[in-house]
């Protein structure tokens, strides 16, 4: 097993890679498809893993990871424990703006088994944004950022995902890898003005 590091590989021009870590494969799939539907002029690859560490034997073919999103289901204490255990397997440099905690199941707060303070403390401890989102309702998929210190006001939810073009949807394909599924979408030939450092952003980092 290998430690995931943010700068151990050279970046790929006009390309970005996101790693989604969580126990709920259905919500990982929903989020990945929504991201890939977004209009963009660079290539994006989404890697999906249940937990960390990643298998060391796949390290030589694994691209440089630009962002890690840890997904926590408010209805599952196991998902929280899984994320807490996985955090020790990434390099500390990832916490300089390359990690976020994505909280799902917030639309059914009366059925939550994970305390809100637990996810807020996690964000504070690792200096990373905590994002609350709703993925179950196709008509109102939203994502908003809540202050991780637990004292600031919550931002108003904004439309999280736009409908993608048929060309982007057709480019979506799923490959089964030993370390998890990989989803990727092609991009137009035009280069992104910010180059390969411009990765998809879930929050203010």
PDB file of C-alpha atoms in Angstrom:
ATOM      1  CA  UNK A   1       0.000   0.000   0.000  1.00  0.00           C
ATOM      2  CA  UNK A   2       1.231   3.502  -0.826  1.00  0.00           C
ATOM      3  CA  UNK A   3       0.833   6.979   0.631  1.00  0.00           C
ATOM      4  CA  UNK A   4      -1.006   9.312  -1.746  1.00  0.00           C
ATOM      5  CA  UNK A   5       1.166  12.363  -2.442  1.00  0.00           C
ATOM      6  CA  UNK A   6       0.147  15.521  -4.330  1.00  0.00           C
ATOM      7  CA  UNK A   7       3.476  16.414  -5.970  1.00  0.00           C
ATOM      8  CA  UNK A   8       5.235  13.102  -6.629  1.00  0.00           C
ATOM      9  CA  UNK A   9       4.258  13.101 -10.316  1.00  0.00           C
ATOM     10  CA  UNK A  10       4.376  15.655 -13.099  1.00  0.00           C
ATOM     11  CA  UNK A  11       1.039  17.296 -13.982  1.00  0.00           C
ATOM     12  CA  UNK A  12      -0.675  16.464 -17.264  1.00  0.00           C
ATOM     13  CA  UNK A  13      -1.366  19.394 -19.574  1.00  0.00           C
ATOM     14  CA  UNK A  14      -5.029  20.479 -19.636  1.00  0.00           C
ATOM     15  CA  UNK A  15      -6.033  17.555 -17.457  1.00  0.00           C
ATOM     16  CA  UNK A  16      -7.119  17.082 -13.844  1.00  0.00           C
ATOM     17  CA  UNK A  17      -7.782  14.053 -11.641  1.00  0.00           C
ATOM     18  CA  UNK A  18     -10.189  13.846  -8.696  1.00  0.00           C
ATOM     19  CA  UNK A  19     -10.286  11.006  -6.182  1.00  0.00           C
ATOM     20  CA  UNK A  20     -13.642  10.309  -4.502  1.00  0.00           C
ATOM     21  CA  UNK A  21     -13.304   8.262  -1.317  1.00  0.00           C
ATOM     22  CA  UNK A  22     -16.386   6.816   0.370  1.00  0.00           C
ATOM     23  CA  UNK A  23     -18.448   3.733   1.134  1.00  0.00           C
ATOM     24  CA  UNK A  24     -21.554   4.726  -0.870  1.00  0.00           C
ATOM     25  CA  UNK A  25     -20.868   3.734  -4.481  1.00  0.00           C
ATOM     26  CA  UNK A  26     -24.255   4.993  -5.696  1.00  0.00           C
ATOM     27  CA  UNK A  27     -23.615   8.539  -4.501  1.00  0.00           C
ATOM     28  CA  UNK A  28     -20.059   8.417  -5.828  1.00  0.00           C
ATOM     29  CA  UNK A  29     -21.490   7.531  -9.232  1.00  0.00           C
ATOM     30  CA  UNK A  30     -24.068  10.337  -9.019  1.00  0.00           C
ATOM     31  CA  UNK A  31     -21.456  12.926  -8.112  1.00  0.00           C
ATOM     32  CA  UNK A  32     -18.990  11.732 -10.755  1.00  0.00           C
ATOM     33  CA  UNK A  33     -21.581  11.888 -13.522  1.00  0.00           C
ATOM     34  CA  UNK A  34     -22.703  15.354 -12.411  1.00  0.00           C
ATOM     35  CA  UNK A  35     -19.125  16.665 -12.468  1.00  0.00           C
ATOM     36  CA  UNK A  36     -18.504  15.211 -15.901  1.00  0.00           C
ATOM     37  CA  UNK A  37     -21.641  16.889 -17.261  1.00  0.00           C
ATOM     38  CA  UNK A  38     -20.261  20.315 -16.396  1.00  0.00           C
ATOM     39  CA  UNK A  39     -19.012  22.337 -19.349  1.00  0.00           C
ATOM     40  CA  UNK A  40     -15.220  22.502 -19.396  1.00  0.00           C
ATOM     41  CA  UNK A  41     -12.369  22.909 -21.836  1.00  0.00           C
ATOM     42  CA  UNK A  42      -9.948  20.507 -20.219  1.00  0.00           C
ATOM     43  CA  UNK A  43      -9.971  16.771 -19.587  1.00  0.00           C
ATOM     44  CA  UNK A  44     -11.096  15.434 -16.247  1.00  0.00           C
ATOM     45  CA  UNK A  45     -10.638  11.955 -14.771  1.00  0.00           C
ATOM     46  CA  UNK A  46     -12.510  10.820 -11.678  1.00  0.00           C
ATOM     47  CA  UNK A  47     -11.121   7.933  -9.643  1.00  0.00           C
ATOM     48  CA  UNK A  48     -13.367   6.176  -7.147  1.00  0.00           C
ATOM     49  CA  UNK A  49     -12.134   4.264  -4.103  1.00  0.00           C
ATOM     50  CA  UNK A  50     -13.948   2.816  -1.099  1.00  0.00           C
ATOM     51  CA  UNK A  51     -11.081   3.600   1.258  1.00  0.00           C
ATOM     52  CA  UNK A  52      -7.379   4.386   1.471  1.00  0.00           C
ATOM     53  CA  UNK A  53      -4.618   3.342   1.105  1.00  0.00           C
ATOM     54  CA  UNK A  54      -4.581   2.623  -2.621  1.00  0.00           C
ATOM     55  CA  UNK A  55      -2.818  -0.518  -3.893  1.00  0.00           C
ATOM     56  CA  UNK A  56       0.894   0.138  -4.392  1.00  0.00           C
ATOM     57  CA  UNK A  57       1.076  -2.088  -7.472  1.00  0.00           C
ATOM     58  CA  UNK A  58      -1.097   0.412  -9.395  1.00  0.00           C
ATOM     59  CA  UNK A  59       0.926   3.458  -8.417  1.00  0.00           C
ATOM     60  CA  UNK A  60       2.969   3.556 -11.619  1.00  0.00           C
ATOM     61  CA  UNK A  61      -0.168   3.960 -13.774  1.00  0.00           C
ATOM     62  CA  UNK A  62      -2.080   6.212 -11.386  1.00  0.00           C
ATOM     63  CA  UNK A  63      -2.088   9.897 -12.431  1.00  0.00           C
ATOM     64  CA  UNK A  64      -1.269  12.854 -10.230  1.00  0.00           C
ATOM     65  CA  UNK A  65      -4.290  13.518  -7.987  1.00  0.00           C
ATOM     66  CA  UNK A  66      -5.376  17.174  -7.926  1.00  0.00           C
ATOM     67  CA  UNK A  67      -8.190  16.899  -5.387  1.00  0.00           C
ATOM     68  CA  UNK A  68      -9.428  14.307  -2.877  1.00  0.00           C
ATOM     69  CA  UNK A  69     -13.090  14.474  -1.828  1.00  0.00           C
ATOM     70  CA  UNK A  70     -13.959  12.367   1.206  1.00  0.00           C
ATOM     71  CA  UNK A  71     -17.661  11.514   1.128  1.00  0.00           C
ATOM     72  CA  UNK A  72     -19.519  11.056   4.418  1.00  0.00           C
ATOM     73  CA  UNK A  73     -23.125   9.855   4.601  1.00  0.00           C
ATOM     74  CA  UNK A  74     -24.961  11.413   7.551  1.00  0.00           C
ATOM     75  CA  UNK A  75     -27.022   8.219   7.870  1.00  0.00           C
ATOM     76  CA  UNK A  76     -23.947   5.995   8.258  1.00  0.00           C
ATOM     77  CA  UNK A  77     -21.455   6.047  11.127  1.00  0.00           C
ATOM     78  CA  UNK A  78     -19.420   3.515   9.167  1.00  0.00           C
ATOM     79  CA  UNK A  79     -18.824   6.075   6.402  1.00  0.00           C
ATOM     80  CA  UNK A  80     -17.433   8.539   8.961  1.00  0.00           C
ATOM     81  CA  UNK A  81     -15.142   5.929  10.529  1.00  0.00           C
ATOM     82  CA  UNK A  82     -13.989   4.887   7.061  1.00  0.00           C
ATOM     83  CA  UNK A  83     -12.987   8.450   6.193  1.00  0.00           C
ATOM     84  CA  UNK A  84     -11.236   8.950   9.535  1.00  0.00           C
ATOM     85  CA  UNK A  85      -9.192   5.787   8.943  1.00  0.00           C
ATOM     86  CA  UNK A  86      -8.349   6.788   5.359  1.00  0.00           C
ATOM     87  CA  UNK A  87      -7.023  10.237   6.275  1.00  0.00           C
ATOM     88  CA  UNK A  88      -3.786   8.816   7.677  1.00  0.00           C
ATOM     89  CA  UNK A  89      -2.860   7.475   4.243  1.00  0.00           C
ATOM     90  CA  UNK A  90      -2.469  10.796   2.437  1.00  0.00           C
ATOM     91  CA  UNK A  91       0.457  13.193   2.538  1.00  0.00           C
ATOM     92  CA  UNK A  92       0.065  16.288   4.742  1.00  0.00           C
ATOM     93  CA  UNK A  93       0.601  18.570   1.719  1.00  0.00           C
ATOM     94  CA  UNK A  94      -2.843  17.558   0.469  1.00  0.00           C
ATOM     95  CA  UNK A  95      -4.356  19.606   3.289  1.00  0.00           C
ATOM     96  CA  UNK A  96      -3.055  22.793   1.653  1.00  0.00           C
ATOM     97  CA  UNK A  97      -6.221  23.199  -0.420  1.00  0.00           C
ATOM     98  CA  UNK A  98      -6.445  19.785  -2.093  1.00  0.00           C
ATOM     99  CA  UNK A  99      -8.907  18.041   0.250  1.00  0.00           C
ATOM    100  CA  UNK A 100     -12.576  18.572   1.016  1.00  0.00           C
ATOM    101  CA  UNK A 101     -15.208  16.691   2.988  1.00  0.00           C
ATOM    102  CA  UNK A 102     -18.453  16.147   1.094  1.00  0.00           C
ATOM    103  CA  UNK A 103     -21.425  15.430   3.364  1.00  0.00           C
ATOM    104  CA  UNK A 104     -24.407  13.641   1.806  1.00  0.00           C
ATOM    105  CA  UNK A 105     -27.828  12.741   3.165  1.00  0.00           C
ATOM    106  CA  UNK A 106     -28.390  16.200   4.616  1.00  0.00           C
ATOM    107  CA  UNK A 107     -31.947  16.257   3.239  1.00  0.00           C
ATOM    108  CA  UNK A 108     -33.066  13.758   5.896  1.00  0.00           C
ATOM    109  CA  UNK A 109     -31.609  15.261   9.039  1.00  0.00           C
ATOM    110  CA  UNK A 110     -34.219  13.534  11.248  1.00  0.00           C
ATOM    111  CA  UNK A 111     -32.665  10.175  10.294  1.00  0.00           C
ATOM    112  CA  UNK A 112     -29.024  11.140  10.861  1.00  0.00           C
ATOM    113  CA  UNK A 113     -26.784   8.850  12.882  1.00  0.00           C
ATOM    114  CA  UNK A 114     -23.707  11.095  12.489  1.00  0.00           C
ATOM    115  CA  UNK A 115     -23.552  14.216  14.642  1.00  0.00           C
ATOM    116  CA  UNK A 116     -23.050  17.519  12.866  1.00  0.00           C
ATOM    117  CA  UNK A 117     -20.313  18.502  15.309  1.00  0.00           C
ATOM    118  CA  UNK A 118     -18.314  15.423  14.283  1.00  0.00           C
ATOM    119  CA  UNK A 119     -18.012  16.523  10.656  1.00  0.00           C
ATOM    120  CA  UNK A 120     -17.347  20.137  11.643  1.00  0.00           C
ATOM    121  CA  UNK A 121     -14.527  19.046  13.920  1.00  0.00           C
ATOM    122  CA  UNK A 122     -13.092  16.958  11.103  1.00  0.00           C
ATOM    123  CA  UNK A 123     -12.959  20.015   8.846  1.00  0.00           C
ATOM    124  CA  UNK A 124     -11.354  22.107  11.567  1.00  0.00           C
ATOM    125  CA  UNK A 125      -8.798  19.447  12.444  1.00  0.00           C
ATOM    126  CA  UNK A 126      -7.602  19.061   8.857  1.00  0.00           C
ATOM    127  CA  UNK A 127      -8.112  22.717   7.804  1.00  0.00           C
ATOM    128  CA  UNK A 128     -10.294  21.615   4.887  1.00  0.00           C
ATOM    129  CA  UNK A 129     -13.735  22.799   3.724  1.00  0.00           C
ATOM    130  CA  UNK A 130     -16.863  20.847   4.649  1.00  0.00           C
ATOM    131  CA  UNK A 131     -19.484  20.810   1.886  1.00  0.00           C
ATOM    132  CA  UNK A 132     -23.079  19.745   2.443  1.00  0.00           C
ATOM    133  CA  UNK A 133     -24.896  18.490  -0.631  1.00  0.00           C
ATOM    134  CA  UNK A 134     -28.109  16.842  -1.807  1.00  0.00           C
ATOM    135  CA  UNK A 135     -27.699  14.196  -4.510  1.00  0.00           C
ATOM    136  CA  UNK A 136     -30.906  12.169  -4.199  1.00  0.00           C
ATOM    137  CA  UNK A 137     -33.266  14.659  -5.849  1.00  0.00           C
ATOM    138  CA  UNK A 138     -32.433  14.989  -9.554  1.00  0.00           C
ATOM    139  CA  UNK A 139     -34.403  18.248  -9.879  1.00  0.00           C
ATOM    140  CA  UNK A 140     -32.657  20.057  -7.064  1.00  0.00           C
ATOM    141  CA  UNK A 141     -29.125  18.778  -6.726  1.00  0.00           C
ATOM    142  CA  UNK A 142     -27.441  21.386  -4.603  1.00  0.00           C
ATOM    143  CA  UNK A 143     -24.142  21.956  -2.928  1.00  0.00           C
ATOM    144  CA  UNK A 144     -23.345  24.592  -0.332  1.00  0.00           C
ATOM    145  CA  UNK A 145     -20.482  25.407   1.997  1.00  0.00           C
ATOM    146  CA  UNK A 146     -20.894  25.675   5.735  1.00  0.00           C
ATOM    147  CA  UNK A 147     -18.334  27.443   7.909  1.00  0.00           C
ATOM    148  CA  UNK A 148     -16.094  24.702   9.298  1.00  0.00           C
ATOM    149  CA  UNK A 149     -15.642  26.447  12.641  1.00  0.00           C
ATOM    150  CA  UNK A 150     -19.320  25.928  13.408  1.00  0.00           C
ATOM    151  CA  UNK A 151     -19.866  29.601  14.247  1.00  0.00           C
ATOM    152  CA  UNK A 152     -20.259  31.314  10.885  1.00  0.00           C
ATOM    153  CA  UNK A 153     -23.461  31.496   8.849  1.00  0.00           C
ATOM    154  CA  UNK A 154     -24.172  28.898   6.201  1.00  0.00           C
ATOM    155  CA  UNK A 155     -23.965  30.053   2.597  1.00  0.00           C
ATOM    156  CA  UNK A 156     -27.111  29.850   0.569  1.00  0.00           C
ATOM    157  CA  UNK A 157     -27.347  26.690  -1.537  1.00  0.00           C
ATOM    158  CA  UNK A 158     -26.663  27.233  -5.193  1.00  0.00           C
ATOM    159  CA  UNK A 159     -27.431  25.115  -8.214  1.00  0.00           C
ATOM    160  CA  UNK A 160     -24.846  22.388  -8.029  1.00  0.00           C
ATOM    161  CA  UNK A 161     -25.051  20.893 -11.488  1.00  0.00           C
ATOM    162  CA  UNK A 162     -26.121  21.997 -14.943  1.00  0.00           C
ATOM    163  CA  UNK A 163     -27.389  19.717 -17.657  1.00  0.00           C
ATOM    164  CA  UNK A 164     -24.489  18.542 -19.798  1.00  0.00           C
ATOM    165  CA  UNK A 165     -24.311  18.417 -23.568  1.00  0.00           C
ATOM    166  CA  UNK A 166     -24.929  15.084 -25.347  1.00  0.00           C
ATOM    167  CA  UNK A 167     -21.312  15.107 -26.550  1.00  0.00           C
ATOM    168  CA  UNK A 168     -19.938  15.200 -23.005  1.00  0.00           C
ATOM    169  CA  UNK A 169     -22.447  12.602 -21.828  1.00  0.00           C
ATOM    170  CA  UNK A 170     -21.453  10.305 -24.675  1.00  0.00           C
ATOM    171  CA  UNK A 171     -17.790  10.679 -23.729  1.00  0.00           C
ATOM    172  CA  UNK A 172     -18.474   9.266 -20.264  1.00  0.00           C
ATOM    173  CA  UNK A 173     -17.162   5.757 -19.812  1.00  0.00           C
ATOM    174  CA  UNK A 174     -16.544   3.517 -16.826  1.00  0.00           C
ATOM    175  CA  UNK A 175     -13.551   1.260 -16.427  1.00  0.00           C
ATOM    176  CA  UNK A 176     -13.116  -1.225 -13.614  1.00  0.00           C
ATOM    177  CA  UNK A 177      -9.666  -0.983 -12.076  1.00  0.00           C
ATOM    178  CA  UNK A 178      -8.149  -2.967  -9.277  1.00  0.00           C
ATOM    179  CA  UNK A 179      -8.090   0.144  -7.098  1.00  0.00           C
ATOM    180  CA  UNK A 180     -11.637   1.173  -8.020  1.00  0.00           C
ATOM    181  CA  UNK A 181     -13.651   2.576 -10.897  1.00  0.00           C
ATOM    182  CA  UNK A 182     -12.312   5.320 -13.114  1.00  0.00           C
ATOM    183  CA  UNK A 183     -14.624   7.698 -14.931  1.00  0.00           C
ATOM    184  CA  UNK A 184     -13.354  10.118 -17.530  1.00  0.00           C
ATOM    185  CA  UNK A 185     -14.677  12.525 -20.094  1.00  0.00           C
ATOM    186  CA  UNK A 186     -12.974  13.966 -23.130  1.00  0.00           C
ATOM    187  CA  UNK A 187     -12.606  17.700 -23.643  1.00  0.00           C
ATOM    188  CA  UNK A 188     -12.414  20.120 -26.565  1.00  0.00           C
ATOM    189  CA  UNK A 189      -9.022  20.796 -28.087  1.00  0.00           C
ATOM    190  CA  UNK A 190      -8.820  24.361 -26.788  1.00  0.00           C
ATOM    191  CA  UNK A 191      -6.350  24.746 -23.922  1.00  0.00           C
ATOM    192  CA  UNK A 192      -7.533  26.028 -20.568  1.00  0.00           C
ATOM    193  CA  UNK A 193      -6.173  29.538 -19.886  1.00  0.00           C
ATOM    194  CA  UNK A 194      -4.853  28.433 -16.490  1.00  0.00           C
ATOM    195  CA  UNK A 195      -3.262  25.252 -17.785  1.00  0.00           C
ATOM    196  CA  UNK A 196      -3.053  21.980 -15.905  1.00  0.00           C
ATOM    197  CA  UNK A 197      -3.184  23.606 -12.476  1.00  0.00           C
ATOM    198  CA  UNK A 198      -6.875  24.393 -12.935  1.00  0.00           C
ATOM    199  CA  UNK A 199      -8.654  21.454 -11.322  1.00  0.00           C
ATOM    200  CA  UNK A 200     -12.398  21.216 -10.636  1.00  0.00           C
ATOM    201  CA  UNK A 201     -13.231  22.946  -7.385  1.00  0.00           C
ATOM    202  CA  UNK A 202     -15.841  21.793  -4.841  1.00  0.00           C
ATOM    203  CA  UNK A 203     -15.257  24.699  -2.502  1.00  0.00           C
ATOM    204  CA  UNK A 204     -13.126  27.764  -1.862  1.00  0.00           C
ATOM    205  CA  UNK A 205      -9.648  26.326  -2.128  1.00  0.00           C
TER     206      UNK A 205
END
